[in-house]
Structures are given as C-alpha cells and as structure tokens.
Amino acid sequence: MMNGNESAQSMTLGDVEVIRVVEWHAPFLPASDFFPGTGPEVWKDNEDWLAPDHWEPSSGLMVTALQSWVLRSGGRTVLVDTGVGNGRERPGMGPFHQARSDFLDLLARAGVRPQDVDVVVNTHLHVDHVGWNTVDVDGQWVPAFPNAQYLIPVADDFHYGPDNAYGNGAHEADRLIYEDSIAPIHQAGQAVLWDAHHRIDEHLTLESAPGHTPGSSVLRLASGGDRAVFVGDLLHSPVQILDPCLNSNACLAPEQAVASRRRILGRAADERELLVPAHFGGAGALEVRRNSAGFALGPWAAAGPAKGSSASE
C-alpha cells in the first residue's frame, strides 16, 4: 500500500503556480544497490543532510519520493508525470506490483479534477511516471484525464512500444506498462509524440535529455525572472549533484546519462534554474551552485499549502 501526502504544497514562479503531489515517500532500496559502485562513505560522509529525507542510516536504504507536479500556466493545467497507478501487474518490480494509492484524491485535494487537466507530460516511460495515465473502467484501461493531450517522447514510445518489442524484451513488465498505460492513450487519440524540443506555452518547454531512457526529457519553466527545470529521473538523489558521474541502476545508457546530467546541472547553476527532480524528498527542489569540485547544493525551495487545496486531515 502506498501512502500519499496529506496535503499538496505549492509555490509560485513568475506567473506559474507549481503544486507538488506526493504519492509515496519511504525507504526503497539499499543505496549501494541503487547506485552500483558507490561505497558506504558516500552516504556516511553526507549523513548530516541526507538523513532523514534522502537516506536512512540505520538500514542503509535510499529514501525515495514518488511525486508529480501540477503547473497552472497560461490558463491551462499541466500535470508532469503520473506516478504508479492502481492494481497494475508489474511482476518483478517489488512495491509497484499491484500497488494501490489515492493519487486522484490527492489531486482533488489540491483542487485538480481529472477533467481539468489540459496537458499530461510523461518525462519518460518508466513504471512510476505513467501509471495514472489511465484508469480501469469496466475492465478497460482508458485515459484518466479525458480532456488532456499526453506529451510522450517519441524515442521512448519506440523503445518501449511494439516497434522495438517492448524495450527489447529486457523486462516482461515493460510490455505490460505500455499496454495498460500508453497504448490506451494512442487508441483514444490523445497521444502527442515529440522529439528534441516541444513548446507547451510561453512559459514551458520540453527538451530531450537522453541516457536514463532513450527519450528521457526535462521540462523548463521561464516566467518573469524565475526559472526552473523539472528533470524527471535525471537525478534520483542529491548525491548525484555532488558527483554527476553516479548513475542509477536503471540508466540504460550510462555515459549518455552522465552527459545529460552534467549539461542540465551546469545550465541550472548558470541560469539560476530551480532544480525539480521527480524523486527528491524533503522540500523536493533546490538550487545548484558551481564550485571548484563541480557542483554544490544551494538553498532548498520553500513551499506552502496549495491555493486550491481542501485537505481533510
């Protein structure tokens, strides 16, 4: 059972309201397994700020948040990534197999109804980013957001779809993920495939950042004097800011992932973009600084209750 947050948090960047919706925040996998090749010193040396939001010293487990971001921009509602979903067959995928969560209720508490969503962004097509693309209606998977365009990276759609035999057949779950969370979007005529760059509106632009998956992407926000970049799975832990060469065990093209990570971190530092990853706990977003060793953590973001929320706790 996955437990969501009790209320949504929000911040305003220029003319864009940013709402954070957390589906799950808990210890997940041993840090050394999630980041192969890292020794215990990486975590111990940074324990004072990694614990408790990003690492659990007593168990050595990395602490992970599964979260989505709602952007109210230009009169439209944009949902960035859709979590794990309910009742999905995900053999071999641990807590994602037949998971349950109250994600749609969390959105409702933030004042977002399914019919209100105009655009869904899947930063890439991994299990924990596409699960609420669809819902089960009378035994059929149908789009959860009936009025939305779903923006899907073309390279991931090819790799994880039938054209490339569902991720080259590496994992049986990849076929199931595509069949219940992506194929119904195509069948409903709501899928928009894009490559390289895609402008959503005057404030929001999608950009390819491959490596984690072939179509991994980031979403850039520029409004007034504020800047942010929603990086999906470019980073899973803040330790990757200190060492951008650290790849997760799910990065399909490690060298390409490192190159994308360095490029995005460098631009975030130079342009003062707020860095907004998919899986950071705590405040969930932070600034990045350059230093003599490469990059350092800047201030964490401050957020308050979402304006439209109606938390019942």
PDB file of C-alpha atoms in Angstrom:
ATOM      1  CA  MET A   1       0.000   0.000   0.000  1.00  0.00           C
ATOM      2  CA  MET A   2       1.425   3.341  -0.983  1.00  0.00           C
ATOM      3  CA  ASN A   3       0.561   6.321   1.170  1.00  0.00           C
ATOM      4  CA  GLY A   4       0.336   9.806  -0.277  1.00  0.00           C
ATOM      5  CA  ASN A   5       0.843  13.118   1.437  1.00  0.00           C
ATOM      6  CA  GLU A   6      -1.978  14.631   3.478  1.00  0.00           C
ATOM      7  CA  SER A   7      -1.973  17.917   1.593  1.00  0.00           C
ATOM      8  CA  ALA A   8      -0.406  19.373  -1.508  1.00  0.00           C
ATOM      9  CA  GLN A   9       2.290  22.034  -1.428  1.00  0.00           C
ATOM     10  CA  SER A  10       2.723  24.882  -3.861  1.00  0.00           C
ATOM     11  CA  MET A  11       4.974  27.746  -4.870  1.00  0.00           C
ATOM     12  CA  THR A  12       4.657  30.467  -7.480  1.00  0.00           C
ATOM     13  CA  LEU A  13       7.333  31.015 -10.124  1.00  0.00           C
ATOM     14  CA  GLY A  14       6.597  34.106 -12.177  1.00  0.00           C
ATOM     15  CA  ASP A  15       3.054  33.646 -13.476  1.00  0.00           C
ATOM     16  CA  VAL A  16       3.070  29.870 -12.949  1.00  0.00           C
ATOM     17  CA  GLU A  17       1.734  28.104  -9.875  1.00  0.00           C
ATOM     18  CA  VAL A  18       3.617  24.884  -9.115  1.00  0.00           C
ATOM     19  CA  ILE A  19       1.840  22.254  -6.999  1.00  0.00           C
ATOM     20  CA  ARG A  20       3.633  19.207  -5.623  1.00  0.00           C
ATOM     21  CA  VAL A  21       1.650  15.981  -5.168  1.00  0.00           C
ATOM     22  CA  VAL A  22       3.447  13.147  -3.348  1.00  0.00           C
ATOM     23  CA  GLU A  23       2.133   9.638  -3.995  1.00  0.00           C
ATOM     24  CA  TRP A  24       4.715   7.921  -1.780  1.00  0.00           C
ATOM     25  CA  HIS A  25       7.762   8.800   0.345  1.00  0.00           C
ATOM     26  CA  ALA A  26       9.563   5.914   2.040  1.00  0.00           C
ATOM     27  CA  PRO A  27      12.788   3.872   2.215  1.00  0.00           C
ATOM     28  CA  PHE A  28      13.157   1.958  -1.033  1.00  0.00           C
ATOM     29  CA  LEU A  29      16.373   0.094  -1.923  1.00  0.00           C
ATOM     30  CA  PRO A  30      19.881  -0.173  -0.461  1.00  0.00           C
ATOM     31  CA  ALA A  31      21.728   2.916  -1.626  1.00  0.00           C
ATOM     32  CA  SER A  32      24.680   0.822  -2.818  1.00  0.00           C
ATOM     33  CA  ASP A  33      22.321  -1.275  -4.972  1.00  0.00           C
ATOM     34  CA  PHE A  34      20.530   1.703  -6.464  1.00  0.00           C
ATOM     35  CA  PHE A  35      23.862   3.356  -7.278  1.00  0.00           C
ATOM     36  CA  PRO A  36      26.215   0.475  -8.134  1.00  0.00           C
ATOM     37  CA  GLY A  37      29.833   1.182  -7.336  1.00  0.00           C
ATOM     38  CA  THR A  38      29.208   3.661  -4.548  1.00  0.00           C
ATOM     39  CA  GLY A  39      30.792   2.854  -1.205  1.00  0.00           C
ATOM     40  CA  PRO A  40      29.264   3.481   2.223  1.00  0.00           C
ATOM     41  CA  GLU A  41      31.455   6.541   2.681  1.00  0.00           C
ATOM     42  CA  VAL A  42      29.446   8.443   0.058  1.00  0.00           C
ATOM     43  CA  TRP A  43      26.418   8.244   2.331  1.00  0.00           C
ATOM     44  CA  LYS A  44      28.142   8.375   5.722  1.00  0.00           C
ATOM     45  CA  ASP A  45      30.140  11.477   4.799  1.00  0.00           C
ATOM     46  CA  ASN A  46      26.905  13.313   3.952  1.00  0.00           C
ATOM     47  CA  GLU A  47      24.665  11.818   6.620  1.00  0.00           C
ATOM     48  CA  ASP A  48      24.069  15.138   8.359  1.00  0.00           C
ATOM     49  CA  TRP A  49      21.971  16.425   5.474  1.00  0.00           C
ATOM     50  CA  LEU A  50      20.945  13.235   3.643  1.00  0.00           C
ATOM     51  CA  ALA A  51      19.035  11.855   6.654  1.00  0.00           C
ATOM     52  CA  PRO A  52      16.137  11.505   7.066  1.00  0.00           C
ATOM     53  CA  ASP A  53      14.668  12.804   3.796  1.00  0.00           C
ATOM     54  CA  HIS A  54      17.043  11.074   1.340  1.00  0.00           C
ATOM     55  CA  TRP A  55      18.762   8.240   3.197  1.00  0.00           C
ATOM     56  CA  GLU A  56      18.058   6.052   6.222  1.00  0.00           C
ATOM     57  CA  PRO A  57      21.325   5.463   8.118  1.00  0.00           C
ATOM     58  CA  SER A  58      20.013   2.606  10.270  1.00  0.00           C
ATOM     59  CA  SER A  59      19.141   0.449   7.251  1.00  0.00           C
ATOM     60  CA  GLY A  60      21.317   1.933   4.514  1.00  0.00           C
ATOM     61  CA  LEU A  61      18.206   2.349   2.367  1.00  0.00           C
ATOM     62  CA  MET A  62      17.774   5.245  -0.011  1.00  0.00           C
ATOM     63  CA  VAL A  63      14.618   7.201   0.779  1.00  0.00           C
ATOM     64  CA  THR A  64      12.580   7.946  -2.320  1.00  0.00           C
ATOM     65  CA  ALA A  65       9.627  10.170  -3.078  1.00  0.00           C
ATOM     66  CA  LEU A  66       7.251   9.376  -5.912  1.00  0.00           C
ATOM     67  CA  GLN A  67       5.731  12.697  -6.850  1.00  0.00           C
ATOM     68  CA  SER A  68       4.034  14.597  -9.616  1.00  0.00           C
ATOM     69  CA  TRP A  69       3.942  18.306 -10.310  1.00  0.00           C
ATOM     70  CA  VAL A  70       0.911  20.307 -11.396  1.00  0.00           C
ATOM     71  CA  LEU A  71       1.668  23.550 -13.252  1.00  0.00           C
ATOM     72  CA  ARG A  72      -1.021  26.173 -13.728  1.00  0.00           C
ATOM     73  CA  SER A  73       0.304  28.138 -16.673  1.00  0.00           C
ATOM     74  CA  GLY A  74      -1.337  30.404 -19.229  1.00  0.00           C
ATOM     75  CA  GLY A  75      -4.827  29.416 -18.128  1.00  0.00           C
ATOM     76  CA  ARG A  76      -4.109  25.701 -18.527  1.00  0.00           C
ATOM     77  CA  THR A  77      -3.321  22.869 -16.115  1.00  0.00           C
ATOM     78  CA  VAL A  78      -0.252  20.762 -16.885  1.00  0.00           C
ATOM     79  CA  LEU A  79       0.455  17.525 -14.993  1.00  0.00           C
ATOM     80  CA  VAL A  80       4.086  16.370 -15.007  1.00  0.00           C
ATOM     81  CA  ASP A  81       4.327  12.572 -14.599  1.00  0.00           C
ATOM     82  CA  THR A  82       1.557  10.366 -13.237  1.00  0.00           C
ATOM     83  CA  GLY A  83       3.040   8.004 -10.678  1.00  0.00           C
ATOM     84  CA  VAL A  84       2.495   4.266 -10.300  1.00  0.00           C
ATOM     85  CA  GLY A  85      -1.233   3.697 -10.740  1.00  0.00           C
ATOM     86  CA  ASN A  86      -3.613   1.236  -9.124  1.00  0.00           C
ATOM     87  CA  GLY A  87      -3.850  -2.519  -9.486  1.00  0.00           C
ATOM     88  CA  ARG A  88      -1.210  -2.922 -12.190  1.00  0.00           C
ATOM     89  CA  GLU A  89       0.528  -6.201 -12.985  1.00  0.00           C
ATOM     90  CA  ARG A  90       4.219  -5.414 -12.511  1.00  0.00           C
ATOM     91  CA  PRO A  91       5.967  -8.771 -11.948  1.00  0.00           C
ATOM     92  CA  GLY A  92       9.456  -8.462 -10.561  1.00  0.00           C
ATOM     93  CA  MET A  93       9.003  -4.787  -9.703  1.00  0.00           C
ATOM     94  CA  GLY A  94       8.635  -5.030  -5.926  1.00  0.00           C
ATOM     95  CA  PRO A  95       6.249  -2.468  -4.403  1.00  0.00           C
ATOM     96  CA  PHE A  96       4.987  -1.396  -7.836  1.00  0.00           C
ATOM     97  CA  HIS A  97       3.304  -4.790  -8.384  1.00  0.00           C
ATOM     98  CA  GLN A  98      -0.438  -4.448  -7.715  1.00  0.00           C
ATOM     99  CA  ALA A  99       0.192  -1.182  -5.859  1.00  0.00           C
ATOM    100  CA  ARG A 100      -2.634   0.959  -4.561  1.00  0.00           C
ATOM    101  CA  SER A 101      -2.641   4.699  -3.938  1.00  0.00           C
ATOM    102  CA  ASP A 102      -5.058   7.609  -3.648  1.00  0.00           C
ATOM    103  CA  PHE A 103      -3.362   9.758  -6.288  1.00  0.00           C
ATOM    104  CA  LEU A 104      -6.572  11.105  -7.838  1.00  0.00           C
ATOM    105  CA  ASP A 105      -7.840  12.029  -4.383  1.00  0.00           C
ATOM    106  CA  LEU A 106      -4.574  13.858  -3.722  1.00  0.00           C
ATOM    107  CA  LEU A 107      -5.062  15.812  -6.927  1.00  0.00           C
ATOM    108  CA  ALA A 108      -8.646  16.591  -5.911  1.00  0.00           C
ATOM    109  CA  ARG A 109      -7.465  17.918  -2.547  1.00  0.00           C
ATOM    110  CA  ALA A 110      -5.225  20.295  -4.489  1.00  0.00           C
ATOM    111  CA  GLY A 111      -8.233  21.473  -6.492  1.00  0.00           C
ATOM    112  CA  VAL A 112      -7.427  19.456  -9.632  1.00  0.00           C
ATOM    113  CA  ARG A 113     -10.134  17.250 -11.146  1.00  0.00           C
ATOM    114  CA  PRO A 114      -9.286  14.809 -13.963  1.00  0.00           C
ATOM    115  CA  GLN A 115     -11.346  16.822 -16.469  1.00  0.00           C
ATOM    116  CA  ASP A 116      -9.408  19.983 -15.547  1.00  0.00           C
ATOM    117  CA  VAL A 117      -6.058  18.669 -16.810  1.00  0.00           C
ATOM    118  CA  ASP A 118      -5.190  20.029 -20.246  1.00  0.00           C
ATOM    119  CA  VAL A 119      -1.723  18.529 -20.723  1.00  0.00           C
ATOM    120  CA  VAL A 120      -0.027  15.440 -19.282  1.00  0.00           C
ATOM    121  CA  VAL A 121       3.758  15.286 -19.587  1.00  0.00           C
ATOM    122  CA  ASN A 122       5.439  11.884 -19.308  1.00  0.00           C
ATOM    123  CA  THR A 123       9.105  12.803 -18.841  1.00  0.00           C
ATOM    124  CA  HIS A 124       9.879   9.187 -19.769  1.00  0.00           C
ATOM    125  CA  LEU A 125       8.016   5.889 -19.819  1.00  0.00           C
ATOM    126  CA  HIS A 126       9.166   4.126 -16.675  1.00  0.00           C
ATOM    127  CA  VAL A 127       6.646   2.433 -14.399  1.00  0.00           C
ATOM    128  CA  ASP A 128       6.490   5.193 -11.789  1.00  0.00           C
ATOM    129  CA  HIS A 129       5.901   8.015 -14.275  1.00  0.00           C
ATOM    130  CA  VAL A 130       2.972   6.737 -16.351  1.00  0.00           C
ATOM    131  CA  GLY A 131       0.762   4.662 -14.025  1.00  0.00           C
ATOM    132  CA  TRP A 132      -2.067   7.152 -13.616  1.00  0.00           C
ATOM    133  CA  ASN A 133      -2.159   7.899 -17.345  1.00  0.00           C
ATOM    134  CA  THR A 134      -5.105   5.522 -17.346  1.00  0.00           C
ATOM    135  CA  VAL A 135      -7.821   4.117 -15.100  1.00  0.00           C
ATOM    136  CA  ASP A 136      -9.814   0.895 -15.258  1.00  0.00           C
ATOM    137  CA  VAL A 137     -13.387   1.422 -16.447  1.00  0.00           C
ATOM    138  CA  ASP A 138     -15.418  -1.782 -16.742  1.00  0.00           C
ATOM    139  CA  GLY A 139     -12.296  -3.852 -17.346  1.00  0.00           C
ATOM    140  CA  GLN A 140     -10.785  -1.479 -19.922  1.00  0.00           C
ATOM    141  CA  TRP A 141      -7.896   0.918 -19.443  1.00  0.00           C
ATOM    142  CA  VAL A 142      -8.933   4.399 -20.553  1.00  0.00           C
ATOM    143  CA  PRO A 143      -7.281   7.826 -20.207  1.00  0.00           C
ATOM    144  CA  ALA A 144      -7.581   9.144 -16.660  1.00  0.00           C
ATOM    145  CA  PHE A 145      -7.588  12.721 -17.944  1.00  0.00           C
ATOM    146  CA  PRO A 146     -10.202  12.780 -20.688  1.00  0.00           C
ATOM    147  CA  ASN A 147      -9.527  16.293 -21.997  1.00  0.00           C
ATOM    148  CA  ALA A 148      -5.736  16.182 -21.955  1.00  0.00           C
ATOM    149  CA  GLN A 149      -3.055  15.915 -24.573  1.00  0.00           C
ATOM    150  CA  TYR A 150      -0.436  13.427 -23.420  1.00  0.00           C
ATOM    151  CA  LEU A 151       3.073  14.517 -24.433  1.00  0.00           C
ATOM    152  CA  ILE A 152       5.212  11.404 -24.905  1.00  0.00           C
ATOM    153  CA  PRO A 153       8.874  11.330 -26.046  1.00  0.00           C
ATOM    154  CA  VAL A 154       8.985   9.600 -29.416  1.00  0.00           C
ATOM    155  CA  ALA A 155      12.218   7.733 -28.591  1.00  0.00           C
ATOM    156  CA  ASP A 156      10.674   6.139 -25.509  1.00  0.00           C
ATOM    157  CA  ASP A 157       7.447   5.361 -27.342  1.00  0.00           C
ATOM    158  CA  PHE A 158       9.506   3.469 -29.927  1.00  0.00           C
ATOM    159  CA  HIS A 159      11.783   1.726 -27.414  1.00  0.00           C
ATOM    160  CA  TYR A 160       9.066   0.615 -25.006  1.00  0.00           C
ATOM    161  CA  GLY A 161       6.393   0.017 -27.639  1.00  0.00           C
ATOM    162  CA  PRO A 162       5.749  -2.868 -30.030  1.00  0.00           C
ATOM    163  CA  ASP A 163       8.038  -1.402 -32.719  1.00  0.00           C
ATOM    164  CA  ASN A 164      11.083  -2.170 -30.580  1.00  0.00           C
ATOM    165  CA  ALA A 165       9.425  -5.184 -28.982  1.00  0.00           C
ATOM    166  CA  TYR A 166       8.707  -3.535 -25.633  1.00  0.00           C
ATOM    167  CA  GLY A 167      12.140  -2.422 -24.516  1.00  0.00           C
ATOM    168  CA  ASN A 168      13.987  -5.143 -26.441  1.00  0.00           C
ATOM    169  CA  GLY A 169      12.264  -7.692 -24.231  1.00  0.00           C
ATOM    170  CA  ALA A 170      14.513  -6.926 -21.257  1.00  0.00           C
ATOM    171  CA  HIS A 171      11.642  -6.989 -18.755  1.00  0.00           C
ATOM    172  CA  GLU A 172       8.210  -8.538 -19.112  1.00  0.00           C
ATOM    173  CA  ALA A 173       6.774  -5.601 -17.160  1.00  0.00           C
ATOM    174  CA  ASP A 174       7.793  -3.171 -19.929  1.00  0.00           C
ATOM    175  CA  ARG A 175       5.205  -4.720 -22.243  1.00  0.00           C
ATOM    176  CA  LEU A 176       2.534  -4.591 -19.530  1.00  0.00           C
ATOM    177  CA  ILE A 177       3.337  -0.943 -18.748  1.00  0.00           C
ATOM    178  CA  TYR A 178       2.991   0.023 -22.388  1.00  0.00           C
ATOM    179  CA  GLU A 179      -0.196  -1.967 -22.888  1.00  0.00           C
ATOM    180  CA  ASP A 180      -2.092  -0.569 -19.885  1.00  0.00           C
ATOM    181  CA  SER A 181      -0.627   2.949 -19.601  1.00  0.00           C
ATOM    182  CA  ILE A 182       0.498   4.068 -23.089  1.00  0.00           C
ATOM    183  CA  ALA A 183      -1.388   2.120 -25.756  1.00  0.00           C
ATOM    184  CA  PRO A 184      -4.814   3.298 -24.482  1.00  0.00           C
ATOM    185  CA  ILE A 185      -3.658   6.908 -24.870  1.00  0.00           C
ATOM    186  CA  HIS A 186      -2.848   6.249 -28.520  1.00  0.00           C
ATOM    187  CA  GLN A 187      -6.133   4.438 -29.026  1.00  0.00           C
ATOM    188  CA  ALA A 188      -8.037   7.416 -27.621  1.00  0.00           C
ATOM    189  CA  GLY A 189      -6.237   9.800 -29.986  1.00  0.00           C
ATOM    190  CA  GLN A 190      -4.763  11.787 -27.075  1.00  0.00           C
ATOM    191  CA  ALA A 191      -1.057  11.000 -27.595  1.00  0.00           C
ATOM    192  CA  VAL A 192       1.277  13.656 -28.979  1.00  0.00           C
ATOM    193  CA  LEU A 193       4.736  12.325 -29.794  1.00  0.00           C
ATOM    194  CA  TRP A 194       7.593  14.815 -29.761  1.00  0.00           C
ATOM    195  CA  ASP A 195      11.356  14.831 -30.282  1.00  0.00           C
ATOM    196  CA  ALA A 196      14.229  17.179 -29.340  1.00  0.00           C
ATOM    197  CA  HIS A 197      12.126  20.207 -28.265  1.00  0.00           C
ATOM    198  CA  HIS A 198       8.444  20.902 -27.767  1.00  0.00           C
ATOM    199  CA  ARG A 199       6.944  24.205 -26.630  1.00  0.00           C
ATOM    200  CA  ILE A 200       3.859  23.830 -24.446  1.00  0.00           C
ATOM    201  CA  ASP A 201       3.207  27.544 -23.957  1.00  0.00           C
ATOM    202  CA  GLU A 202       5.089  30.805 -23.475  1.00  0.00           C
ATOM    203  CA  HIS A 203       6.439  29.624 -20.112  1.00  0.00           C
ATOM    204  CA  LEU A 204       7.009  25.865 -20.582  1.00  0.00           C
ATOM    205  CA  THR A 205       9.282  23.937 -22.955  1.00  0.00           C
ATOM    206  CA  LEU A 206      10.190  20.258 -23.162  1.00  0.00           C
ATOM    207  CA  GLU A 207      13.736  19.250 -24.067  1.00  0.00           C
ATOM    208  CA  SER A 208      15.330  15.848 -24.642  1.00  0.00           C
ATOM    209  CA  ALA A 209      17.919  14.699 -22.076  1.00  0.00           C
ATOM    210  CA  PRO A 210      18.546  11.050 -23.018  1.00  0.00           C
ATOM    211  CA  GLY A 211      20.502   8.404 -21.157  1.00  0.00           C
ATOM    212  CA  HIS A 212      18.279   7.212 -18.354  1.00  0.00           C
ATOM    213  CA  THR A 213      15.984   6.094 -21.160  1.00  0.00           C
ATOM    214  CA  PRO A 214      16.278   6.873 -24.888  1.00  0.00           C
ATOM    215  CA  GLY A 215      13.594   9.565 -24.611  1.00  0.00           C
ATOM    216  CA  SER A 216      14.225  10.947 -21.130  1.00  0.00           C
ATOM    217  CA  SER A 217      13.329  14.616 -21.030  1.00  0.00           C
ATOM    218  CA  VAL A 218      13.254  17.722 -18.884  1.00  0.00           C
ATOM    219  CA  LEU A 219      10.679  20.483 -18.724  1.00  0.00           C
ATOM    220  CA  ARG A 220      11.979  24.059 -18.488  1.00  0.00           C
ATOM    221  CA  LEU A 221       9.965  26.864 -16.910  1.00  0.00           C
ATOM    222  CA  ALA A 222      10.750  30.517 -17.572  1.00  0.00           C
ATOM    223  CA  SER A 223       8.334  33.166 -16.338  1.00  0.00           C
ATOM    224  CA  GLY A 224       9.244  36.699 -15.356  1.00  0.00           C
ATOM    225  CA  GLY A 225      12.577  36.477 -13.605  1.00  0.00           C
ATOM    226  CA  ASP A 226      12.010  32.927 -12.342  1.00  0.00           C
ATOM    227  CA  ARG A 227      13.483  29.769 -13.842  1.00  0.00           C
ATOM    228  CA  ALA A 228      13.034  26.072 -13.055  1.00  0.00           C
ATOM    229  CA  VAL A 229      13.802  22.738 -14.666  1.00  0.00           C
ATOM    230  CA  PHE A 230      11.771  19.598 -13.930  1.00  0.00           C
ATOM    231  CA  VAL A 231      14.306  16.848 -14.544  1.00  0.00           C
ATOM    232  CA  GLY A 232      12.355  13.618 -14.076  1.00  0.00           C
ATOM    233  CA  ASP A 233      14.849  10.821 -13.398  1.00  0.00           C
ATOM    234  CA  LEU A 234      17.964  12.691 -14.446  1.00  0.00           C
ATOM    235  CA  LEU A 235      18.689  12.550 -10.698  1.00  0.00           C
ATOM    236  CA  HIS A 236      17.367  10.221  -8.005  1.00  0.00           C
ATOM    237  CA  SER A 237      19.429  11.511  -5.071  1.00  0.00           C
ATOM    238  CA  PRO A 238      21.137  14.802  -4.207  1.00  0.00           C
ATOM    239  CA  VAL A 239      24.470  12.934  -4.071  1.00  0.00           C
ATOM    240  CA  GLN A 240      24.352  12.970  -7.891  1.00  0.00           C
ATOM    241  CA  ILE A 241      24.703  16.750  -7.783  1.00  0.00           C
ATOM    242  CA  LEU A 242      27.970  16.319  -5.912  1.00  0.00           C
ATOM    243  CA  ASP A 243      29.055  13.550  -8.311  1.00  0.00           C
ATOM    244  CA  PRO A 244      27.219  13.711 -11.677  1.00  0.00           C
ATOM    245  CA  CYS A 245      29.007  10.532 -12.788  1.00  0.00           C
ATOM    246  CA  LEU A 246      26.809   8.468 -10.462  1.00  0.00           C
ATOM    247  CA  ASN A 247      24.164   6.623 -12.454  1.00  0.00           C
ATOM    248  CA  SER A 248      21.237   4.699 -11.066  1.00  0.00           C
ATOM    249  CA  ASN A 249      20.884   1.011 -11.826  1.00  0.00           C
ATOM    250  CA  ALA A 250      18.028   1.939 -14.192  1.00  0.00           C
ATOM    251  CA  CYS A 251      20.057   4.150 -16.550  1.00  0.00           C
ATOM    252  CA  LEU A 252      20.068   2.384 -19.922  1.00  0.00           C
ATOM    253  CA  ALA A 253      22.925   4.394 -21.483  1.00  0.00           C
ATOM    254  CA  PRO A 254      25.226   5.385 -18.594  1.00  0.00           C
ATOM    255  CA  GLU A 255      27.661   7.619 -20.498  1.00  0.00           C
ATOM    256  CA  GLN A 256      24.821   9.474 -22.183  1.00  0.00           C
ATOM    257  CA  ALA A 257      23.048   9.869 -18.832  1.00  0.00           C
ATOM    258  CA  VAL A 258      26.168  11.434 -17.296  1.00  0.00           C
ATOM    259  CA  ALA A 259      26.491  13.848 -20.230  1.00  0.00           C
ATOM    260  CA  SER A 260      22.841  14.903 -19.926  1.00  0.00           C
ATOM    261  CA  ARG A 261      23.182  15.287 -16.164  1.00  0.00           C
ATOM    262  CA  ARG A 262      26.264  17.489 -16.444  1.00  0.00           C
ATOM    263  CA  ARG A 263      24.652  19.637 -19.114  1.00  0.00           C
ATOM    264  CA  ILE A 264      21.423  20.213 -17.202  1.00  0.00           C
ATOM    265  CA  LEU A 265      23.178  20.804 -13.874  1.00  0.00           C
ATOM    266  CA  GLY A 266      25.561  23.279 -15.489  1.00  0.00           C
ATOM    267  CA  ARG A 267      22.756  25.257 -17.055  1.00  0.00           C
ATOM    268  CA  ALA A 268      20.728  25.178 -13.843  1.00  0.00           C
ATOM    269  CA  ALA A 269      23.696  26.643 -11.964  1.00  0.00           C
ATOM    270  CA  ASP A 270      24.500  29.248 -14.602  1.00  0.00           C
ATOM    271  CA  GLU A 271      20.924  30.385 -15.192  1.00  0.00           C
ATOM    272  CA  ARG A 272      19.734  30.033 -11.583  1.00  0.00           C
ATOM    273  CA  GLU A 273      17.123  27.460 -12.531  1.00  0.00           C
ATOM    274  CA  LEU A 274      15.409  25.778  -9.596  1.00  0.00           C
ATOM    275  CA  LEU A 275      16.147  22.051  -9.915  1.00  0.00           C
ATOM    276  CA  VAL A 276      12.975  19.952  -9.531  1.00  0.00           C
ATOM    277  CA  PRO A 277      13.610  16.163  -9.664  1.00  0.00           C
ATOM    278  CA  ALA A 278      10.925  13.504  -9.582  1.00  0.00           C
ATOM    279  CA  HIS A 279      12.180  11.630  -6.519  1.00  0.00           C
ATOM    280  CA  PHE A 280      13.750  14.023  -4.004  1.00  0.00           C
ATOM    281  CA  GLY A 281      12.193  14.055  -0.561  1.00  0.00           C
ATOM    282  CA  GLY A 282      12.292  16.967   1.835  1.00  0.00           C
ATOM    283  CA  ALA A 283      11.495  20.236   0.092  1.00  0.00           C
ATOM    284  CA  GLY A 284      11.683  18.338  -3.204  1.00  0.00           C
ATOM    285  CA  ALA A 285      13.524  21.056  -5.146  1.00  0.00           C
ATOM    286  CA  LEU A 286      16.671  23.122  -4.723  1.00  0.00           C
ATOM    287  CA  GLU A 287      19.144  25.456  -6.362  1.00  0.00           C
ATOM    288  CA  VAL A 288      22.517  24.299  -7.698  1.00  0.00           C
ATOM    289  CA  ARG A 289      25.827  26.104  -7.459  1.00  0.00           C
ATOM    290  CA  ARG A 290      29.156  25.640  -9.198  1.00  0.00           C
ATOM    291  CA  ASN A 291      32.290  25.152  -7.084  1.00  0.00           C
ATOM    292  CA  SER A 292      35.884  24.081  -7.621  1.00  0.00           C
ATOM    293  CA  ALA A 293      34.907  20.401  -7.492  1.00  0.00           C
ATOM    294  CA  GLY A 294      31.975  20.762  -9.899  1.00  0.00           C
ATOM    295  CA  PHE A 295      28.595  21.366  -8.308  1.00  0.00           C
ATOM    296  CA  ALA A 296      27.237  22.012  -4.831  1.00  0.00           C
ATOM    297  CA  LEU A 297      23.791  22.119  -3.283  1.00  0.00           C
ATOM    298  CA  GLY A 298      22.246  25.561  -2.997  1.00  0.00           C
ATOM    299  CA  PRO A 299      19.189  26.585  -0.951  1.00  0.00           C
ATOM    300  CA  TRP A 300      16.202  24.253  -0.854  1.00  0.00           C
ATOM    301  CA  ALA A 301      12.884  25.569  -2.131  1.00  0.00           C
ATOM    302  CA  ALA A 302      10.210  26.887   0.175  1.00  0.00           C
ATOM    303  CA  ALA A 303       6.609  25.865  -0.455  1.00  0.00           C
ATOM    304  CA  GLY A 304       3.284  26.399   1.295  1.00  0.00           C
ATOM    305  CA  PRO A 305      -0.187  24.819   1.104  1.00  0.00           C
ATOM    306  CA  ALA A 306      -1.605  24.667  -2.408  1.00  0.00           C
ATOM    307  CA  LYS A 307      -4.033  27.510  -3.080  1.00  0.00           C
ATOM    308  CA  GLY A 308      -6.860  25.274  -4.219  1.00  0.00           C
ATOM    309  CA  SER A 309      -6.309  22.512  -1.684  1.00  0.00           C
ATOM    310  CA  SER A 310      -9.053  21.247   0.572  1.00  0.00           C
ATOM    311  CA  ALA A 311      -7.184  18.798   2.776  1.00  0.00           C
ATOM    312  CA  SER A 312      -9.475  16.921   5.082  1.00  0.00           C
ATOM    313  CA  GLU A 313      -6.958  15.771   7.686  1.00  0.00           C
TER     314      GLU A 313
END
